[in-house]
Coordinates of C-alpha atoms and ligand atoms in Angstrom, one line a residue:
M293 CA -10.2 16.6 -9.0
K294 CA -9.1 13.1 -10.1
V295 CA -6.6 11.3 -7.8
A296 CA -4.2 8.4 -8.9
A297 CA -3.3 7.1 -5.3
L298 CA 0.0 4.4 -5.0
A299 CA -0.9 2.3 -1.9
G300 CA 0.4 -0.9 -0.4
G301 CA -1.4 -2.4 2.8
V302 CA -3.1 -1.2 5.9
G303 CA -1.8 2.5 6.5
G304 CA -2.2 3.0 2.8
A305 CA -5.2 1.3 2.7
K306 CA -6.9 3.6 5.4
L307 CA -6.3 6.8 3.1
A308 CA -7.2 5.4 0.3
H309 CA -10.5 5.1 2.2
G310 CA -10.7 8.2 2.9
L311 CA -10.2 9.7 -0.4
D312 CA -12.8 7.3 -1.6
Q313 CA -14.9 9.0 0.8
V314 CA -14.8 12.5 0.0
L315 CA -14.1 12.5 -4.0
P316 CA -17.3 12.3 -5.9
A317 CA -18.0 8.2 -7.1
G318 CA -15.4 7.5 -9.8
D319 CA -12.6 10.2 -9.0
L320 CA -10.4 7.8 -7.2
T321 CA -7.9 4.8 -9.0
V322 CA -6.1 3.0 -6.2
I323 CA -3.0 1.2 -7.7
V324 CA -1.6 -1.6 -5.4
N325 CA 1.3 -2.9 -4.8
T326 CA 1.3 -6.7 -5.6
G327 CA 5.0 -7.6 -4.9
D328 CA 3.7 -9.4 -1.7
D329 CA 1.5 -11.6 -3.4
F330 CA 2.5 -15.8 -3.2
E331 CA 1.2 -18.6 -3.7
Y332 CA 0.0 -20.7 -0.4
L333 CA -1.7 -24.0 -0.6
G334 CA -1.9 -23.8 -4.4
L335 CA -3.8 -20.5 -4.1
R336 CA -2.9 -16.8 -4.8
I337 CA -2.8 -14.6 -2.2
S338 CA -2.5 -10.9 -3.0
P339 CA -2.5 -9.5 0.5
D340 CA -2.4 -5.8 -0.3
L341 CA -5.0 -5.6 -3.3
D342 CA -7.4 -7.8 -1.0
T343 CA -6.5 -5.0 2.4
V344 CA -7.3 -2.2 0.0
M345 CA -10.6 -3.9 -1.1
Y346 CA -11.9 -4.8 2.3
T347 CA -11.3 -1.6 3.6
L348 CA -12.7 0.3 0.7
A349 CA -15.6 -2.0 0.9
G350 CA -16.0 -1.4 5.0
L351 CA -15.3 -5.1 5.6
A352 CA -11.9 -5.2 6.7
D353 CA -11.1 -6.4 9.9
P354 CA -10.5 -3.0 12.5
E355 CA -8.2 -4.6 14.6
K356 CA -5.3 -6.3 12.2
G357 CA -6.1 -4.2 9.0
W358 CA -5.9 -6.9 7.0
G359 CA -8.2 -10.0 6.2
R360 CA -12.2 -9.5 7.2
A361 CA -14.2 -8.6 9.8
D362 CA -16.7 -11.1 11.8
E363 CA -14.5 -13.8 10.4
S364 CA -14.4 -17.6 11.2
W365 CA -11.5 -20.1 11.1
I366 CA -12.8 -23.2 10.9
C367 CA -10.5 -24.1 7.8
L368 CA -7.9 -23.0 9.5
D369 CA -8.3 -24.6 13.0
T370 CA -9.0 -27.8 10.6
L371 CA -6.0 -27.7 8.8
R372 CA -3.8 -27.3 11.6
L373 CA -5.8 -30.3 13.5
L374 CA -4.7 -32.3 9.8
G375 CA -1.0 -31.2 10.6
G376 CA -1.0 -29.1 7.2
P377 CA 0.4 -25.3 6.8
T378 CA -1.2 -22.5 9.1
W379 CA 1.8 -19.5 9.5
F380 CA -0.5 -17.3 7.2
R381 CA -3.8 -17.1 8.2
L382 CA -6.5 -17.0 5.8
G383 CA -9.8 -16.8 7.3
D384 CA -12.9 -18.5 5.7
K385 CA -14.6 -15.9 4.3
D386 CA -11.3 -14.4 3.1
L387 CA -10.3 -18.3 1.4
A388 CA -13.4 -18.0 -0.5
L389 CA -12.0 -15.3 -2.6
H390 CA -8.6 -16.8 -2.6
L391 CA -10.4 -19.5 -3.9
E392 CA -12.1 -18.1 -6.9
R393 CA -9.4 -15.6 -7.7
T394 CA -7.9 -18.6 -8.1
R395 CA -9.8 -20.6 -10.3
R396 CA -10.6 -17.6 -12.5
L397 CA -6.6 -16.6 -13.2
G398 CA -6.6 -20.4 -14.2
Q399 CA -9.0 -19.6 -16.7
G400 CA -6.6 -16.9 -18.1
E401 CA -8.5 -14.1 -16.9
T402 CA -6.2 -11.2 -15.3
L403 CA -5.8 -10.2 -12.0
T404 CA -7.2 -6.6 -13.1
A405 CA -10.2 -8.0 -14.7
I406 CA -11.1 -10.1 -11.2
T407 CA -10.6 -7.4 -9.2
G408 CA -12.8 -5.2 -11.0
D409 CA -15.4 -7.9 -10.5
F410 CA -14.8 -8.5 -7.0
C411 CA -14.8 -4.6 -6.1
S412 CA -18.5 -4.3 -8.2
T413 CA -19.6 -7.1 -6.3
L414 CA -18.0 -6.1 -2.6
G415 CA -19.7 -2.6 -3.6
V416 CA -16.7 -0.3 -3.9
R417 CA -17.2 2.8 -5.5
S418 CA -13.5 3.8 -6.4
T419 CA -11.0 1.9 -9.2
I420 CA -8.9 -0.7 -7.7
L421 CA -5.7 -1.8 -9.7
P422 CA -3.1 -3.8 -9.5
M423 CA 0.1 -2.4 -10.2
S424 CA 0.9 -5.4 -12.9
D425 CA -1.2 -8.3 -14.2
E426 CA 2.6 -10.0 -14.8
R427 CA 4.0 -11.7 -11.3
V428 CA 6.8 -9.6 -9.6
A429 CA 7.6 -10.8 -6.3
T430 CA 9.3 -9.1 -3.5
K431 CA 12.7 -10.6 -2.5
V432 CA 14.4 -9.4 1.1
Q433 CA 18.0 -9.6 0.8
T434 CA 19.0 -10.5 4.0
E435 CA 22.1 -11.7 6.5
G436 CA 21.3 -14.9 6.2
G437 CA 20.3 -15.0 2.3
E438 CA 17.0 -14.1 0.3
L439 CA 13.8 -14.6 1.5
A440 CA 10.4 -14.5 -0.8
F441 CA 8.5 -11.4 1.1
Q442 CA 6.0 -13.2 3.3
T443 CA 8.5 -15.5 5.2
Y444 CA 10.5 -12.6 5.9
F445 CA 6.8 -10.7 6.9
V446 CA 5.0 -13.2 8.8
A447 CA 7.0 -16.1 9.2
L448 CA 10.0 -14.9 10.9
R449 CA 8.1 -11.6 11.9
C450 CA 10.5 -9.4 10.4
E451 CA 13.3 -10.7 12.5
P452 CA 16.5 -11.2 9.6
E453 CA 18.4 -7.9 9.2
V454 CA 17.4 -6.2 5.9
R455 CA 20.5 -5.7 3.8
G456 CA 18.1 -4.9 0.6
F457 CA 15.7 -5.7 -1.7
R458 CA 15.2 -7.7 -5.4
F459 CA 11.5 -7.4 -7.1
E460 CA 11.7 -10.5 -9.2
G461 CA 10.0 -10.3 -12.4
L462 CA 10.2 -6.6 -12.9
D463 CA 12.2 -6.7 -16.3
S464 CA 9.1 -8.4 -17.6
A465 CA 6.3 -6.9 -16.0
K466 CA 3.9 -4.4 -17.7
P467 CA 1.7 -2.0 -16.2
A468 CA -2.0 -3.3 -15.3
A469 CA -4.8 -1.8 -17.9
G470 CA -5.7 1.6 -16.6
V471 CA -3.1 2.3 -14.8
L472 CA -1.1 4.7 -16.6
E473 CA -4.0 6.2 -17.7
A474 CA -5.5 6.6 -14.2
I475 CA -2.0 8.5 -13.7
G476 CA -2.4 10.5 -17.1
E477 CA -6.0 11.4 -16.4
A478 CA -5.2 12.2 -12.4
D479 CA -4.9 16.2 -11.3
L480 CA -3.0 14.3 -8.7
V481 CA -0.9 11.4 -7.2
V482 CA -1.0 10.7 -4.1
L483 CA 2.2 8.4 -2.4
C484 CA 0.1 6.8 1.0
P485 CA 1.9 6.4 4.2
S486 CA 2.9 2.6 3.0
N487 CA 6.1 1.7 3.2
P488 CA 8.5 2.8 0.5
W489 CA 11.2 0.3 0.4
V490 CA 8.5 -2.5 0.0
S491 CA 5.3 -1.0 -1.1
L492 CA 5.2 1.7 -3.2
D493 CA 9.1 1.2 -4.5
P494 CA 7.5 -2.0 -6.1
I495 CA 4.8 0.0 -8.0
L496 CA 7.2 2.9 -9.0
A497 CA 9.6 0.4 -10.7
I498 CA 7.2 -0.9 -12.9
E499 CA 8.3 0.0 -16.4
G500 CA 6.8 4.0 -17.5
V501 CA 5.1 4.0 -13.7
R502 CA 7.6 6.5 -12.3
S503 CA 8.0 9.0 -15.4
A504 CA 4.2 9.1 -15.5
V505 CA 3.8 10.0 -12.0
G506 CA 6.8 12.7 -12.4
Q507 CA 4.5 14.8 -14.7
K508 CA 1.8 15.1 -12.5
P509 CA 1.4 17.5 -8.6
V510 CA 2.9 14.6 -6.7
V511 CA 1.8 14.7 -2.8
G512 CA 3.5 12.3 -0.2
V513 CA 2.5 10.9 3.0
S514 CA 5.0 10.0 5.4
P515 CA 4.6 6.6 7.3
I516 CA 6.8 7.6 9.5
I517 CA 6.0 9.7 13.0
G518 CA 8.0 10.3 15.5
G519 CA 11.1 8.3 14.1
R520 CA 8.2 5.2 14.1
A521 CA 6.3 3.1 11.9
L522 CA 2.5 3.0 13.3
K523 CA 2.5 -0.7 11.8
G524 CA 5.4 -2.6 10.2
P525 CA 8.9 -3.1 9.7
A526 CA 9.6 0.7 7.7
A527 CA 11.4 2.4 10.1
M528 CA 13.5 -0.7 11.1
M529 CA 14.1 -0.9 7.3
Y530 CA 15.5 2.2 7.1
Q531 CA 17.6 1.9 10.4
Q532 CA 19.0 -1.5 9.2
L533 CA 19.6 -0.1 5.3
G534 CA 22.1 3.1 7.5
F535 CA 19.4 5.7 7.2
E536 CA 17.9 7.7 10.0
A537 CA 14.2 6.4 10.5
S538 CA 12.3 9.7 10.0
A539 CA 9.9 11.8 8.1
L540 CA 12.6 13.6 6.5
T541 CA 14.1 10.1 5.4
V542 CA 10.9 9.5 4.0
A543 CA 10.8 12.8 1.9
E544 CA 14.3 12.4 1.0
H545 CA 13.5 9.0 -0.6
Y546 CA 10.9 10.2 -3.1
R547 CA 12.4 13.7 -3.2
S548 CA 12.8 13.4 -7.2
L549 CA 8.9 12.8 -7.6
L550 CA 7.2 15.0 -4.8
D551 CA 5.6 18.6 -4.8
G552 CA 4.5 18.7 -1.6
F553 CA 4.9 16.5 1.6
V554 CA 2.6 16.0 4.8
L555 CA 4.1 15.7 8.2
D556 CA 2.0 14.7 11.6
H557 CA 2.2 17.1 14.3
A558 CA 4.6 15.1 16.2
D559 CA 7.3 15.9 13.4
L560 CA 6.7 19.5 13.3
E561 CA 10.4 20.7 13.7
L562 CA 11.0 18.9 10.7
E563 CA 9.0 20.9 8.4
S564 CA 11.4 23.4 7.6
Q565 CA 14.2 20.6 6.6
V566 CA 11.7 19.4 4.4
Q567 CA 11.2 22.8 3.0
V568 CA 15.0 22.9 2.0
L569 CA 14.6 19.8 -0.1
G570 CA 12.5 22.2 -2.2
L571 CA 8.9 21.1 -1.4
Q572 CA 5.8 22.3 0.2
T573 CA 4.8 20.8 3.4
C574 CA 1.6 20.5 5.5
V575 CA 1.6 19.4 8.9
T576 CA -1.5 18.0 10.2
Q577 CA -2.7 14.9 12.0
T578 CA -2.0 12.1 9.5
V579 CA -2.6 8.9 12.7
M580 CA -6.0 7.6 11.3
N581 CA -7.6 5.9 14.1
D582 CA -11.1 6.0 13.3
Y583 CA -13.2 6.9 9.5
H584 CA -13.5 10.3 10.9
D585 CA -9.9 10.6 10.5
R586 CA -9.3 8.9 7.3
R587 CA -11.9 11.6 5.7
N588 CA -10.1 14.6 7.9
L589 CA -6.6 13.8 6.4
A590 CA -8.7 13.1 2.9
D591 CA -9.9 16.6 3.0
T592 CA -6.6 17.8 4.1
I593 CA -4.6 16.5 1.4
L594 CA -6.8 17.6 -1.2
E595 CA -7.1 21.3 0.1
F596 CA -2.8 21.2 0.4
A597 CA -2.9 19.8 -3.1
Q598 CA -5.2 22.5 -4.4
Q599 CA -2.7 25.1 -2.8
I600 CA 0.0 23.5 -4.8
Q601 CA -1.6 24.0 -8.4
E602 CA -2.7 27.8 -7.6
R603 CA 1.3 28.2 -6.6
M604 CA 2.5 25.9 -9.7
R605 CA 0.0 28.3 -12.0
S606 CA 1.2 31.5 -10.6
T607 CA 5.0 30.6 -10.8
Ligands
FO1_803 N1 -0.1 -10.6 8.0 C1 0.3 -11.4 9.5 O1 1.3 -10.5 9.9 N2 0.1 -12.8 9.9 C2 -1.0 -13.8 8.7 O2 -0.9 -14.6 8.9 C3 -1.4 -12.5 7.5 C4 -2.2 -13.3 7.1 C5 -3.1 -12.6 5.9 C6 -3.9 -13.3 5.3 C7 -4.6 -12.3 4.2 C8 -4.2 -11.2 3.6 O3 -5.0 -10.5 2.8 C9 -3.1 -10.1 4.6 C10 -2.7 -11.0 5.6 N3 -1.4 -11.0 6.5 C11 -1.3 -11.0 7.5 C12 -0.8 -9.2 6.1 C13 0.1 -9.5 5.3 O4 1.1 -10.7 5.4 C14 1.2 -7.8 5.1 O5 0.1 -7.1 5.5 C15 1.1 -7.6 3.5 O6 1.9 -8.5 2.8 C16 2.4 -6.7 3.9 O7 1.6 -5.3 3.4

């Protein structure tokens, strides 16, 4: 089964890793949000792309989920001593990647090509694609005005109350080479358990992506479990925007695209309401504490997708 997975940062990367482990080599393409990308210390940082790449390479920091395991912080500590900006923490190994990416972008290479080369070097089996090679910058609209995503997320620790979002550059952004092809060739599209507002919506907003996804069997996995996000501000964003934070709200968010929806055991009581939306459901453990959980969830999703496809064929 060929799978195209749409993913943001840590939660999405974990499921993408599970899929990478259980699918035959070459059958998975992960299409990653680049709305979080920004320039910092003169370098181009692509946090979600790197989180997915490091995770699939088995190199991600197991505690934080982003950055590299066994990292050193000599540059950051020296920068701090010199009075430079250190609010966004870049480890030494990670920094090398940003330096090289920025150098190659400066020579006119695409983010897609550079990411492909890094993935080969780091031993990633699956294809990882940025959503676009053009810059799209997520802006968070708050009571106090509009903020660049990483300012809101890291510098201000998601404290300002959210009013909405804007994806700057969207009008002129095209899907990266291979994105529409991977979706077109896929037997299944998986919406990973990433933040719907700031991780998956930017991908789906890129020209042609939503309609390509809509033509495929689509399974979504809720990033909200028992009314809370395991990591990040997704639940808080729903509440601040006037919605109840729940797996049901996430299913409604993607409703027009979905065929099936995966909920955690903790949300069993929401299953019938998700079915009322016209979706097939699968209740399972979606919390991924270790590699085994990632593979288990991926296997469960693939079995669920097969059931969905059989039902589609028989109706
Ligand atoms: N998140 C933080 O909360 N603080 C950081 O200092 C930080 C640094 C960082 C460096 C490289 C990288 O790839 C990710 C990093 N992140 C950090 C995570 C990142 O801000 C978010 O995970 C995503 O943008 C949201 O998905």
